[in-house]
């Protein structure tokens, strides 16, 4: 069975070369101000802001336009506490034996440890699930394509939208993350991909001093 795609013209307004460069550089400056933040204010963020950010994330390209993701937005203190407790249990094991000496050394500049207070302090935790396959209403499985690539791109859109809204986040990956499927009661086709606390930064929030790699270190032009 095939469904025929319909097409419509795509005619965005065309920028001059100068305007294009100016817009690219302005966006570069804006994005360069984004930082991962680990200290959150408990100040509330309206649900409508989170909804908008999720819609932006879901505008990302995906394999065969399957949009193979679910964004679980948690503001319930009770659920956040459950997530923190389970994440800290796994992270304790990571920092006490599961992570290599080299990994611990690489992380030492960031001052991280197994304590994850931001999981209770941030007003929202967004748990991003990837959908390994889809389930039709009648229970049959349908295929998704390039799921990791698609969900990674959606996560990038999500992080950019958070920055645009004046909020901060942290791409947290407690490992293993399957406890999130249980805590949130997600179906078998959904696998946790990233956990993102979202909110305003704490007034005394600090970020590590770091440089970004130079263009010549990350690109080759042919
Ligand atoms: N998941 C652990 C360890 C960790 C890993 C990376 I890569 C970081 O950039 C920071 C931490 C944790 O969240 O503590």
Tab-separated table of N, CA and C and ligand atoms in Angstrom, residues 38 91 94-95 99 103 107 110 112-114 116 118 171-175, ligand 1:
chain	number	residue	atom	x	y	z
A	38	UNK	N	23.933	23.687	35.384
A	38	UNK	CA	23.578	22.634	36.345
A	38	UNK	C	22.876	23.177	37.579
A	91	UNK	N	23.666	6.809	39.021
A	91	UNK	CA	24.876	7.635	38.929
A	91	UNK	C	25.869	7.301	40.051
A	94	UNK	N	27.773	4.599	38.754
A	94	UNK	CA	28.672	5.063	37.688
A	94	UNK	C	29.940	5.666	38.261
A	95	UNK	N	29.756	6.562	39.252
A	95	UNK	CA	30.916	7.264	39.822
A	95	UNK	C	31.720	6.384	40.769
A	99	UNK	N	32.434	3.927	35.780
A	99	UNK	CA	33.124	4.826	34.847
A	99	UNK	C	34.639	4.613	34.957
A	103	UNK	N	37.573	8.553	32.113
A	103	UNK	CA	36.292	9.261	32.037
A	103	UNK	C	36.148	10.199	33.244
A	107	UNK	N	35.869	14.334	33.319
A	107	UNK	CA	34.724	15.042	33.918
A	107	UNK	C	35.137	15.960	35.060
A	110	UNK	N	34.392	19.614	35.294
A	110	UNK	CA	32.996	20.061	35.328
A	110	UNK	C	32.385	19.952	36.720
A	112	UNK	N	31.176	17.492	38.321
A	112	UNK	CA	29.970	16.672	38.471
A	112	UNK	C	30.232	15.529	39.450
A	113	UNK	N	29.187	15.064	40.103
A	113	UNK	CA	29.268	13.832	40.880
A	113	UNK	C	27.898	13.161	40.800
A	114	UNK	N	27.649	12.208	41.682
A	114	UNK	CA	26.407	11.443	41.541
A	114	UNK	C	25.165	12.192	42.062
A	116	UNK	N	22.265	14.746	41.983
A	116	UNK	CA	21.564	15.424	40.893
A	116	UNK	C	20.397	16.272	41.422
A	118	UNK	N	19.391	19.123	40.676
A	118	UNK	CA	18.630	19.863	39.648
A	118	UNK	C	17.389	19.095	39.188
A	171	UNK	N	21.918	18.573	29.141
A	171	UNK	CA	21.633	17.279	28.499
A	171	UNK	C	22.141	16.183	29.419
A	172	UNK	N	21.248	15.706	30.250
A	172	UNK	CA	21.626	14.727	31.261
A	172	UNK	C	21.325	13.319	30.741
A	173	UNK	N	22.290	12.433	30.938
A	173	UNK	CA	22.124	11.061	30.459
A	173	UNK	C	22.449	10.073	31.572
A	174	UNK	N	21.581	9.978	32.589
A	174	UNK	CA	21.838	8.966	33.611
A	174	UNK	C	21.889	7.618	32.905
A	175	UNK	N	22.764	6.766	33.361
A	175	UNK	CA	22.930	5.519	32.620
A	175	UNK	C	23.015	4.330	33.571
B	1	LIG	N1	26.073	10.811	33.230
B	1	LIG	C1	26.981	11.208	34.295
B	1	LIG	C2	28.342	11.499	33.830
B	1	LIG	C3	28.520	12.635	32.888
B	1	LIG	C4	28.816	12.363	31.564
B	1	LIG	C5	29.042	13.370	30.696
B	1	LIG	I1	29.566	12.899	28.769
B	1	LIG	C6	28.967	14.735	31.113
B	1	LIG	O1	29.191	15.751	30.229
B	1	LIG	C7	28.685	15.009	32.449
B	1	LIG	C8	28.436	13.933	33.327
B	1	LIG	C9	26.397	12.413	35.048
B	1	LIG	O2	25.437	12.999	34.587
B	1	LIG	O3	26.924	12.750	36.103
